[in-house]
Amino acid sequence: MKDAELIALRHELHRVPEVGMDLPVTQGILVKHLRDAGLEVRCGAAMTSVTAIVRGGAVDRTRLDQVPTVLVRSDMDALPIQEETGLEWAATNGAMHACGHDVHMAVVVAAAMSTYANRDELKGDVIFFFQPGEEGHGGAQRALAEGLLDAAGARPRAALGLHVLSHLLSQGEMASRPGAVLSGSTLVDIVVTGRGGHGSAPHLAASPLTAAAEMVGATTAAAAHAVSMFEPSTVTFGALQAGEARNVIPDRAELSGVIRAFSEATTKTLEGVVRRTVTGIAAAHDVTVEIELRRDTLPTISDPCEFDALLAIADKYGRQVTRLSEPVSISEDFSWILNEVPGVFLLVGARTSDEPNLPSNHSSRATFSDVVLSPTAELVTNWVRERLEGFAASLA
């Protein structure tokens, strides 16, 4: 795929962002490009996913258990944000690819086409998977339930995911690390029910708003003392809804937040802290509480051997992958796939200038450079070929 075609595809996808699990326009664009290039393409049943299979020609098909398979994943969905970038190809439909998923899709389409064009020399099969619902909708879990890992007939031996960043890394910089790369996230939803009343007589009511406000500070403080200072983690509340009038005590308050941690043990500890603290405060205020903790993502863990393999492949083709000194506290549902298949998650710097304090991912003003498209697609293509060759050699 020529650079101009790759950029045009990215801009085409950027103009038509869709949110959640149902992305028919995005799916249609991907399917057309992939099928026009000759790839075997399947569409999801429970969501508008796209799976493209490339079957290598340099393998013995009489022994299916000896046909290595690898998986490359791109997310597809956008965010419910009104774009404010001023780009010529900006979206105008009230949604935005503010997290760079349009870049991911274009990169993986290009890698799939390049891999297919050279399939005769390929020593295994490849699953190129385009996934809706990464932004908190459970897309990866649904994909696994639909049989993603069996799409090519053999379970993948390795998986690769990637994500562009608009601000943290330098333009074109590629980075990862063995172990935790990104945090896991647990979504916290709390409903506090009390007894409403007049603001002049709080003793005749039971204020769920007062209890909810105390829950925010107390939970954060308790979490800070429940986990070692050497183990990064956070409990953050971003929404509190209660009442409409200043002199009316409401009947109900709702809290929403997120737990983030880099290990399963710390996640479970903080989930326990939230439950105990919120339950205790509710009892003290004579209100009732409903707590829902939903595991959105696991910590995104790069397998050490797969990380070393990625470094070696990048170096072989004149690229460098920076070893991150510490993980990043964003979350990714590719973690569910890495929980099933050893693999690596790659971060790519896609900032559009060297200015400090550029808008971050999820900002309505976030921008991502087209310069990173071709180099990233080349690395993905090289990773596919080299990992299959490595697995084939180990089976010989």
Coordinates of C-alpha atoms in Angstrom, one line a residue:
M1 CA 0.0 0.0 0.0
K2 CA 1.5 3.3 -1.1
D3 CA 2.0 6.1 1.5
A4 CA -0.6 8.3 -0.2
E5 CA -3.2 5.4 -0.2
L6 CA -2.5 4.7 3.5
I7 CA -2.9 8.3 4.5
A8 CA -6.1 8.5 2.4
L9 CA -7.5 5.5 4.2
R10 CA -6.7 6.9 7.6
H11 CA -8.4 10.2 6.7
E12 CA -11.5 8.3 5.3
L13 CA -11.8 6.4 8.6
H14 CA -11.3 9.6 10.6
R15 CA -14.2 11.4 8.9
V16 CA -16.8 8.8 9.9
P17 CA -16.2 7.8 13.6
E18 CA -18.7 5.5 15.3
V19 CA -19.1 4.7 19.0
G20 CA -19.5 1.4 20.7
M21 CA -20.2 -2.0 19.3
D22 CA -22.3 -1.1 16.2
L23 CA -19.9 0.4 13.6
P24 CA -21.5 -0.4 10.2
V25 CA -19.8 2.4 8.2
T26 CA -16.4 1.7 9.6
Q27 CA -16.9 -2.0 9.0
G28 CA -17.9 -1.4 5.4
I29 CA -14.8 0.6 4.7
L30 CA -12.5 -2.0 6.1
V31 CA -14.3 -4.9 4.4
K32 CA -14.1 -3.2 1.0
H33 CA -10.4 -2.5 1.2
L34 CA -9.5 -5.9 2.5
R35 CA -11.7 -7.9 0.1
D36 CA -10.6 -5.7 -2.9
A37 CA -7.1 -6.8 -2.0
G38 CA -8.1 -10.4 -2.1
L39 CA -8.1 -11.3 1.6
E40 CA -10.4 -13.8 3.3
V41 CA -12.7 -11.7 5.4
R42 CA -15.4 -12.5 8.0
C43 CA -17.7 -10.2 9.8
G44 CA -18.7 -10.6 13.5
A45 CA -22.2 -11.8 14.5
A46 CA -22.5 -10.1 17.9
M47 CA -20.8 -6.9 16.9
T48 CA -19.5 -5.3 13.7
S49 CA -16.0 -6.8 13.9
V50 CA -13.9 -7.7 10.9
T51 CA -11.5 -10.6 10.8
A52 CA -9.1 -11.0 7.9
I53 CA -7.2 -14.3 7.5
V54 CA -4.0 -14.7 5.6
R55 CA -2.9 -18.4 5.1
G56 CA 0.7 -18.9 4.4
G57 CA 1.9 -20.9 1.4
A58 CA 5.1 -22.2 2.9
V59 CA 3.6 -24.7 5.3
D60 CA 2.5 -28.3 5.3
R61 CA -1.3 -28.3 5.4
T62 CA -1.4 -32.1 6.1
R63 CA -0.4 -31.3 9.7
L64 CA -2.7 -28.6 11.0
D65 CA -1.1 -28.8 14.4
Q66 CA 2.2 -27.9 12.8
V67 CA 0.9 -24.7 11.2
P68 CA 1.8 -21.7 13.5
T69 CA -0.6 -18.8 13.8
V70 CA -0.2 -15.3 15.1
L71 CA -2.7 -12.5 15.7
V72 CA -2.6 -8.8 15.2
R73 CA -5.4 -6.7 16.6
S74 CA -6.7 -3.1 15.9
D75 CA -9.6 -1.4 17.7
M76 CA -12.2 0.4 15.6
D77 CA -14.5 2.5 17.8
A78 CA -14.4 6.2 18.5
L79 CA -15.5 8.4 21.4
P80 CA -18.6 10.5 21.9
I81 CA -16.7 13.8 21.5
Q82 CA -17.3 16.8 19.2
E83 CA -14.1 17.2 17.3
E84 CA -12.3 20.5 17.7
T85 CA -9.0 19.9 15.8
G86 CA -9.8 22.1 12.7
L87 CA -8.4 19.4 10.4
E88 CA -9.6 19.3 6.8
W89 CA -10.7 15.7 7.4
A90 CA -12.3 16.3 10.8
A91 CA -15.4 14.5 11.8
T92 CA -18.6 16.4 12.0
N93 CA -21.1 13.8 13.3
G94 CA -20.6 14.4 17.1
A95 CA -18.1 11.5 17.5
M96 CA -14.3 11.6 17.1
H97 CA -11.3 9.3 16.8
A98 CA -9.7 11.1 19.7
C99 CA -7.8 8.0 20.7
G100 CA -6.2 7.3 17.3
H101 CA -8.1 4.1 16.4
D102 CA -8.3 5.4 12.8
V103 CA -4.5 5.2 12.8
H104 CA -4.5 1.7 14.2
M105 CA -7.0 0.5 11.5
A106 CA -5.1 2.0 8.6
V107 CA -1.8 0.5 9.9
V108 CA -3.2 -3.0 10.3
V109 CA -5.0 -2.9 6.9
A110 CA -1.7 -2.0 5.3
A111 CA 0.1 -4.8 7.2
A112 CA -2.6 -7.3 6.2
M113 CA -2.4 -6.3 2.5
S114 CA 1.4 -6.5 2.5
T115 CA 1.3 -9.9 4.3
Y116 CA -1.2 -11.2 1.8
A117 CA 0.8 -10.0 -1.2
N118 CA 3.7 -12.2 0.1
R119 CA 1.7 -15.1 1.4
D120 CA 3.5 -17.7 -0.7
E121 CA 6.6 -17.3 1.4
L122 CA 4.7 -17.1 4.7
K123 CA 5.4 -19.9 7.1
G124 CA 2.1 -19.9 8.9
D125 CA -1.3 -18.2 9.2
V126 CA -2.3 -14.7 10.5
I127 CA -5.4 -13.4 12.1
F128 CA -5.8 -9.6 11.5
F129 CA -8.6 -8.6 13.8
F130 CA -10.5 -5.3 13.9
Q131 CA -12.5 -4.9 17.1
P132 CA -15.3 -2.6 18.0
G133 CA -16.1 -1.6 21.6
E134 CA -12.6 -1.1 23.1
E135 CA -13.7 2.1 24.8
G136 CA -15.3 0.5 27.8
H137 CA -17.8 -1.6 25.9
G138 CA -16.3 -5.1 26.4
G139 CA -15.4 -5.7 22.8
A140 CA -12.4 -7.9 23.4
Q141 CA -14.3 -10.2 25.8
R142 CA -17.1 -10.6 23.3
A143 CA -14.6 -11.3 20.6
L144 CA -13.1 -14.1 22.6
A145 CA -16.5 -15.5 23.4
E146 CA -17.3 -15.5 19.6
G147 CA -14.2 -17.7 19.0
L148 CA -11.6 -15.2 17.9
L149 CA -8.7 -17.4 18.8
D150 CA -10.1 -20.2 16.6
A151 CA -10.6 -18.0 13.5
A152 CA -7.8 -19.5 11.5
G153 CA -8.2 -23.0 12.7
A154 CA -5.3 -23.1 15.2
R155 CA -4.8 -21.1 18.4
P156 CA -2.4 -18.1 17.9
R157 CA 1.0 -18.7 19.4
A158 CA 1.6 -14.9 19.8
A159 CA -0.4 -11.7 19.6
L160 CA 0.5 -8.1 18.9
G161 CA -1.5 -5.0 19.7
L162 CA -0.5 -1.3 19.3
H163 CA -1.6 2.1 20.3
V164 CA -0.6 5.6 19.2
L165 CA -0.1 8.4 21.7
S166 CA -0.6 12.1 20.8
H167 CA 1.6 13.5 23.6
L168 CA 3.8 11.2 25.7
L169 CA 6.4 9.9 23.2
S170 CA 8.3 11.6 20.5
Q171 CA 7.0 11.4 16.9
G172 CA 7.7 7.9 15.6
E173 CA 9.1 6.6 18.8
M174 CA 8.1 3.0 19.5
A175 CA 8.1 1.7 23.1
S176 CA 7.0 -1.2 25.3
R177 CA 8.3 -3.2 28.2
P178 CA 8.2 -6.7 29.6
G179 CA 5.5 -7.2 32.2
A180 CA 2.9 -4.6 32.9
V181 CA 2.7 -2.0 30.1
L182 CA -0.7 -0.5 31.0
S183 CA -3.0 -0.6 34.0
G184 CA -6.1 -2.7 34.5
S185 CA -9.3 -0.9 35.2
T186 CA -12.4 -1.7 37.3
L187 CA -15.5 0.5 36.7
V188 CA -17.1 1.5 40.0
D189 CA -20.8 2.5 40.1
I190 CA -22.5 3.3 43.4
V191 CA -26.1 4.1 44.1
V192 CA -26.9 5.6 47.5
T193 CA -30.5 5.8 48.6
G194 CA -31.7 7.8 51.5
R195 CA -34.7 9.8 52.7
G196 CA -35.3 13.1 51.1
G197 CA -36.5 16.2 52.9
H198 CA -36.2 19.9 53.4
G199 CA -32.8 21.4 53.7
S200 CA -33.9 23.2 56.9
A201 CA -34.5 20.0 58.7
P202 CA -31.7 17.5 57.8
H203 CA -32.4 15.6 61.1
L204 CA -35.7 14.4 59.6
A205 CA -34.0 13.1 56.5
A206 CA -31.1 10.8 55.6
S207 CA -29.0 12.5 53.0
P208 CA -27.5 10.3 50.3
L209 CA -25.6 13.3 48.9
T210 CA -23.7 13.9 52.1
A211 CA -22.9 10.2 52.3
A212 CA -21.8 10.0 48.7
A213 CA -19.6 13.1 49.1
E214 CA -17.9 11.5 52.1
M215 CA -17.4 8.2 50.2
V216 CA -15.3 10.0 47.6
G217 CA -12.7 11.3 50.0
A218 CA -12.7 8.4 52.4
T219 CA -12.4 5.8 49.7
T220 CA -9.4 7.6 48.1
A221 CA -7.7 8.0 51.5
A222 CA -8.3 4.3 52.5
A223 CA -7.0 3.1 49.1
A224 CA -3.8 5.1 49.6
H225 CA -3.1 3.3 52.9
A226 CA -4.1 -0.2 51.7
V227 CA -1.4 -0.5 49.0
S228 CA 2.3 -0.3 49.2
M229 CA 3.8 3.1 48.1
F230 CA 5.9 1.1 45.6
E231 CA 2.8 -0.3 43.9
P232 CA 1.2 2.3 41.6
S233 CA -2.6 2.4 41.8
T234 CA -5.4 4.9 42.0
V235 CA -9.1 5.1 42.9
T236 CA -10.7 8.1 41.1
F237 CA -14.3 9.3 41.0
G238 CA -15.3 11.4 38.1
A239 CA -19.1 11.8 38.5
L240 CA -21.5 12.5 41.3
Q241 CA -25.2 13.1 40.5
A242 CA -27.7 14.1 43.2
G243 CA -30.5 16.5 43.6
E244 CA -31.7 19.6 41.7
A245 CA -32.4 22.3 44.2
R246 CA -30.1 23.8 46.9
N247 CA -32.6 23.5 49.7
V248 CA -33.9 20.0 49.0
I249 CA -32.2 16.9 50.3
P250 CA -32.6 14.3 47.5
D251 CA -33.6 10.7 47.8
R252 CA -30.8 9.3 45.7
A253 CA -27.2 9.9 44.7
E254 CA -25.0 8.2 42.1
L255 CA -21.2 7.9 42.0
S256 CA -19.1 6.7 39.2
G257 CA -15.3 6.1 39.2
V258 CA -12.5 3.8 38.2
I259 CA -9.9 1.7 40.0
R260 CA -6.6 1.4 38.2
A261 CA -3.8 -1.0 39.1
F262 CA -1.0 -3.0 37.5
S263 CA -1.5 -6.3 39.2
E264 CA -4.4 -8.6 39.9
A265 CA -3.6 -8.7 43.6
T266 CA -3.7 -4.9 44.0
T267 CA -6.9 -4.7 42.0
K268 CA -8.6 -7.1 44.3
T269 CA -7.3 -5.2 47.3
L270 CA -8.7 -2.0 46.1
E271 CA -12.0 -3.5 45.1
G272 CA -12.3 -4.7 48.7
V273 CA -11.4 -1.2 50.0
V274 CA -14.2 0.3 48.0
R275 CA -16.8 -2.2 49.2
R276 CA -15.8 -1.9 52.9
T277 CA -15.5 1.9 53.0
V278 CA -18.7 2.6 51.0
T279 CA -20.7 0.1 53.1
G280 CA -19.4 1.5 56.4
I281 CA -20.2 5.1 55.4
A282 CA -23.6 4.1 54.3
A283 CA -24.3 2.5 57.7
A284 CA -23.0 5.6 59.5
H285 CA -25.4 7.8 57.5
D286 CA -28.4 5.5 57.8
V287 CA -28.7 5.1 54.0
T288 CA -28.6 2.1 51.8
V289 CA -26.1 1.5 49.0
E290 CA -25.7 -0.6 45.9
I291 CA -22.2 -1.2 44.6
E292 CA -21.3 -2.5 41.2
L293 CA -17.7 -3.3 40.4
R294 CA -17.2 -4.3 36.7
R295 CA -13.8 -5.4 35.5
D296 CA -13.3 -3.5 32.3
T297 CA -9.7 -4.4 31.6
L298 CA -7.0 -6.5 33.1
P299 CA -3.4 -5.1 33.4
T300 CA -1.9 -5.2 29.9
I301 CA 1.0 -7.6 30.3
S302 CA 3.8 -8.1 27.6
D303 CA 5.3 -11.5 27.7
P304 CA 9.0 -11.1 28.4
C305 CA 10.0 -13.6 25.6
E306 CA 7.7 -11.9 23.1
F307 CA 9.0 -8.5 24.1
D308 CA 12.6 -9.7 23.4
A309 CA 11.5 -11.1 20.1
L310 CA 9.9 -7.7 19.1
L311 CA 13.1 -5.9 20.1
A312 CA 15.2 -8.3 17.9
I313 CA 12.8 -8.0 14.9
A314 CA 12.8 -4.2 15.1
D315 CA 16.6 -4.1 15.4
K316 CA 16.9 -6.4 12.4
Y317 CA 15.0 -4.0 10.2
G318 CA 16.6 -0.8 11.4
R319 CA 14.0 0.2 14.0
Q320 CA 14.4 0.8 17.7
V321 CA 11.9 0.0 20.4
T322 CA 12.4 1.9 23.6
R323 CA 12.2 -0.1 26.8
L324 CA 9.8 1.8 29.1
S325 CA 11.1 2.2 32.6
E326 CA 7.6 2.1 34.1
P327 CA 4.1 1.3 32.9
V328 CA 1.5 3.8 31.8
S329 CA -1.7 4.3 33.7
I330 CA -4.1 4.1 30.8
S331 CA -6.0 0.9 30.2
E332 CA -6.7 -1.3 27.1
D333 CA -9.0 -4.3 26.6
F334 CA -6.4 -6.0 24.5
S335 CA -5.3 -7.2 27.9
W336 CA -8.1 -9.8 27.8
I337 CA -6.4 -11.3 24.6
L338 CA -3.0 -11.2 26.2
N339 CA -4.4 -13.1 29.2
E340 CA -5.1 -15.9 26.7
V341 CA -2.2 -15.6 24.3
P342 CA 1.4 -14.5 25.0
G343 CA 2.2 -11.3 23.2
V344 CA 3.3 -7.8 23.4
F345 CA 1.7 -4.3 23.4
L346 CA 3.4 -1.6 21.5
L347 CA 3.1 2.2 22.0
V348 CA 3.8 4.5 19.1
G349 CA 4.5 8.2 19.5
A350 CA 2.3 10.1 17.0
R351 CA 2.5 13.7 18.2
T352 CA 2.2 16.3 15.5
S353 CA 4.8 18.7 16.8
D354 CA 7.5 19.1 19.4
E355 CA 5.5 21.6 21.4
P356 CA 5.1 20.7 25.1
N357 CA 1.7 20.0 26.6
L358 CA 0.0 18.8 23.4
P359 CA -3.6 17.6 23.9
S360 CA -3.7 14.0 25.1
N361 CA -5.6 11.1 23.8
H362 CA -9.3 11.6 24.4
S363 CA -9.1 15.3 24.0
S364 CA -11.4 17.0 21.5
R365 CA -8.2 18.7 20.1
A366 CA -6.0 15.6 20.0
T367 CA -4.2 15.0 16.7
F368 CA -2.0 12.1 15.4
S369 CA 0.7 12.3 12.8
D370 CA 0.3 10.5 9.4
V371 CA 4.1 10.2 9.5
V372 CA 3.9 7.1 11.7
L373 CA 1.6 5.1 9.5
S374 CA 4.1 3.4 7.1
P375 CA 6.9 2.7 9.6
T376 CA 4.4 1.1 12.0
A377 CA 2.8 -0.9 9.3
E378 CA 6.2 -2.2 8.2
L379 CA 7.1 -3.2 11.8
V380 CA 3.8 -5.1 12.1
T381 CA 4.4 -6.9 8.8
N382 CA 8.0 -7.8 9.8
W383 CA 6.8 -9.0 13.2
V384 CA 4.2 -11.3 11.5
R385 CA 6.8 -12.8 9.1
E386 CA 9.6 -13.2 11.6
R387 CA 7.5 -14.7 14.4
L388 CA 6.0 -17.3 12.0
E389 CA 9.4 -18.2 10.8
G390 CA 10.6 -18.5 14.4
F391 CA 7.7 -20.8 15.3
A392 CA 8.1 -22.8 12.2
A393 CA 11.8 -23.4 12.9
S394 CA 11.0 -24.6 16.4
L395 CA 8.5 -27.2 15.0
A396 CA 10.9 -28.5 12.4

